Amino acid sequence: MMVIEDTSIKFVSCDVVVLASNHNPSILNPDMLKNNHIVPMEWEVSETITTPPLSLVQFKNGISIRVEERKLTVSENYSDSSQFEKSAGAIAQDYVTKLSFTNYTDLGLNWAAVIERQEPVKWVSDRFYVPGKWKSEPYEMIGCEATFSFDCGQFVSNVKISPRVVDVQDNASNGMIVFNINHNFRGGGAILAKEGNIAKLLENRNIAFSQIRDLVIGGRLS
């Protein structure tokens, strides 16, 4: 996991999503990626799927590239030892630059992050839900979520907060809070047309971190 600053917030994955009217999944394979310098030649492949409707190339370092008819997704999955010679943003940028004839339409950046919390369902309920009889006996809340959307000017930020119990059988009080953050950019096609923009926009992770931090510690903290 990638720990940001000295807090308990850990980013576990990042997806760069590029929509288009006419992606061609059948051209995606390790040789195509390496020969076009989209990924380094020395990267080792762990899985490959190549079909007309969907293709996937997954590398042992945690990077994966998936192409569907209307969607390109480049993913980074973090571990404690993650070190990427080339980031998901740089890979996505090189992909759309090499295949510049494709009609790209939209861009989205997605992050997943977690914080550890005791009694995660109760934490989300107490943090974001108003008190009421519906939260008391004879009712027992076993699940809940909180969702937010923020206008950030160039993009809309959507945040989904979900509790996750680590092991129900061993200890139902131990768990984590999962944050799924999506930045959906306005005018994605124009953004994608400018070389270098995707990698630059991945700096928005700092905004995602700030949003999580404010949602967790703003006001009261259970």
XYZ file of C-alpha atoms in Angstrom:
222
model
C 0.000 0.000 0.000
C 1.138 3.556 -0.641
C 1.057 5.636 2.550
C 0.562 9.363 1.995
C 2.364 11.637 4.477
C 2.331 10.381 8.080
C -1.400 9.644 8.352
C -3.309 6.375 8.450
C -4.718 6.928 4.940
C -3.336 4.335 2.516
C -3.891 4.429 -1.239
C -4.204 0.903 -2.629
C -4.886 1.486 -6.337
C -5.187 4.070 -9.086
C -7.026 3.766 -12.411
C -6.714 6.039 -15.428
C -9.835 5.631 -17.579
C -9.992 6.962 -21.146
C -13.272 6.697 -23.045
C -13.426 6.686 -26.835
C -15.944 6.039 -29.563
C -13.812 3.373 -31.239
C -11.130 1.652 -29.155
C -9.759 -1.494 -30.844
C -9.201 -4.148 -28.127
C -7.823 -6.746 -30.548
C -4.537 -4.849 -31.042
C -3.573 -4.944 -27.347
C -0.811 -7.420 -26.507
C 2.596 -7.274 -24.765
C 4.577 -6.949 -28.014
C 2.425 -4.043 -29.201
C 2.964 -2.232 -25.894
C 6.724 -2.819 -25.799
C 7.472 -2.221 -29.490
C 5.668 1.132 -29.295
C 7.536 2.054 -26.086
C 4.297 2.302 -24.135
C 5.767 0.079 -21.413
C 9.426 -0.826 -20.716
C 10.794 -3.842 -22.607
C 11.912 -5.604 -19.420
C 8.488 -5.724 -17.746
C 7.366 -9.296 -17.098
C 3.846 -10.308 -18.091
C 1.666 -12.275 -15.677
C -1.531 -12.551 -17.744
C -2.699 -11.809 -21.281
C -6.166 -11.914 -22.821
C -6.712 -10.807 -26.426
C -10.207 -10.888 -27.925
C -12.193 -8.534 -30.205
C -14.446 -7.166 -27.418
C -11.922 -7.115 -24.543
C -8.168 -7.425 -24.109
C -5.987 -7.363 -20.993
C -2.255 -7.282 -20.325
C -1.223 -7.600 -16.701
C 2.360 -7.223 -15.490
C 3.988 -8.756 -12.427
C 4.759 -5.323 -10.962
C 1.051 -4.525 -10.434
C 0.366 -2.526 -13.611
C -2.468 -3.706 -15.864
C -3.857 -2.383 -19.152
C -7.385 -3.269 -20.209
C -9.073 -2.208 -23.446
C -12.759 -2.545 -24.243
C -14.620 -1.153 -27.240
C -15.248 2.186 -25.527
C -12.852 2.167 -22.588
C -9.111 2.056 -21.874
C -8.185 1.416 -18.231
C -4.610 1.577 -16.966
C -4.327 0.457 -13.339
C -1.679 0.623 -10.625
C -2.130 -1.757 -7.708
C 0.087 -0.795 -4.808
C 1.892 -2.997 -2.329
C 4.435 -2.153 0.347
C 7.224 -2.654 -2.204
C 5.585 -0.999 -5.229
C 8.026 0.858 -7.445
C 6.861 1.646 -10.967
C 9.452 2.607 -13.544
C 6.556 4.095 -15.503
C 3.275 5.292 -13.977
C -0.277 4.546 -15.092
C -0.621 8.164 -16.178
C 2.481 8.047 -18.372
C 1.365 4.731 -19.898
C -2.114 6.050 -20.678
C -0.615 9.219 -22.173
C 1.733 7.265 -24.444
C -1.094 4.928 -25.465
C -3.401 7.737 -26.612
C -0.478 9.567 -28.261
C 0.623 6.501 -30.265
C -2.981 5.775 -31.267
C -3.835 9.401 -32.019
C -6.294 8.456 -34.775
C -8.767 7.220 -32.133
C -11.602 9.584 -31.187
C -11.049 10.034 -27.446
C -13.945 11.620 -25.589
C -13.630 11.493 -21.792
C -11.083 11.120 -18.999
C -11.527 9.856 -15.450
C -9.107 9.197 -12.594
C -10.066 6.720 -9.883
C -8.385 5.982 -6.563
C -9.099 3.479 -3.813
C -7.839 4.228 -0.311
C -8.403 2.736 3.132
C -8.147 3.672 6.785
C -8.277 1.173 9.637
C -11.148 1.635 12.082
C -12.755 -0.391 14.844
C -16.431 -1.224 14.186
C -16.400 0.235 10.656
C -20.185 0.136 10.114
C -20.749 2.058 13.336
C -17.993 4.511 12.408
C -19.594 5.406 9.046
C -23.059 5.570 10.608
C -21.956 7.803 13.487
C -19.801 10.004 11.274
C -22.264 10.705 8.455
C -25.797 9.705 9.529
C -28.062 11.752 11.804
C -29.170 10.104 15.072
C -32.621 8.545 15.221
C -34.687 5.650 16.474
C -33.994 3.856 13.217
C -30.399 3.371 14.450
C -31.458 1.873 17.796
C -32.916 -1.410 19.007
C -34.752 -3.425 17.811
C -32.858 -2.572 14.623
C -29.267 -3.614 14.046
C -27.441 -1.809 11.275
C -25.158 -4.248 9.474
C -24.196 -2.092 6.507
C -24.230 1.486 5.225
C -22.487 3.812 2.779
C -21.986 7.527 2.296
C -21.584 9.255 -1.067
C -20.585 12.810 -1.942
C -20.100 14.803 -5.144
C -18.003 17.970 -5.285
C -17.706 20.567 -8.059
C -13.963 21.165 -8.372
C -14.083 23.384 -11.443
C -12.257 21.402 -14.121
C -13.678 18.140 -12.818
C -16.392 16.635 -10.632
C -15.142 14.593 -7.676
C -17.322 11.679 -6.571
C -16.485 10.024 -3.257
C -18.003 6.779 -1.975
C -17.305 5.681 1.604
C -17.955 2.062 2.610
C -17.209 0.059 5.775
C -15.395 -3.254 5.387
C -15.195 -5.860 8.147
C -11.852 -7.652 7.972
C -12.906 -11.016 9.425
C -16.445 -11.507 10.699
C -15.722 -14.884 12.302
C -12.656 -13.820 14.282
C -13.522 -10.297 15.343
C -16.387 -8.322 13.879
C -15.122 -5.103 15.459
C -11.929 -4.969 13.369
C -12.121 -3.487 9.922
C -11.442 -0.613 7.595
C -13.149 2.222 5.790
C -12.818 2.089 1.995
C -12.804 5.336 0.016
C -13.457 5.186 -3.731
C -12.716 8.520 -5.382
C -13.531 9.393 -8.997
C -12.442 12.597 -10.728
C -14.519 13.006 -13.888
C -13.045 15.712 -16.110
C -15.074 18.185 -18.129
C -13.951 18.420 -21.738
C -12.010 15.186 -21.510
C -11.355 15.018 -25.245
C -9.602 18.394 -25.268
C -7.539 17.441 -22.218
C -6.406 14.198 -23.830
C -5.323 16.027 -26.995
C -2.546 17.817 -25.080
C 0.524 15.652 -24.593
C 1.602 15.238 -20.982
C -1.731 16.236 -19.468
C -2.695 12.831 -18.048
C 0.474 12.383 -16.025
C 0.201 15.973 -14.809
C -3.411 15.499 -13.733
C -2.433 12.528 -11.573
C -1.173 15.157 -9.171
C -4.872 15.362 -8.276
C -4.109 12.544 -5.850
C -3.195 15.322 -3.445
C -6.741 16.655 -3.820
C -8.152 13.163 -3.263
C -6.023 12.818 -0.139
C -7.218 16.178 1.179
C -10.848 15.219 0.569
C -10.440 11.967 2.497
C -8.584 13.705 5.302
C -11.287 16.365 5.634
C -14.079 13.770 5.582
C -12.308 11.717 8.243
C -11.055 14.359 10.656
C -13.224 17.359 9.815
C -15.664 18.020 12.647
C -15.609 15.055 14.991
C -13.595 11.851 14.825
C -15.021 8.722 16.450
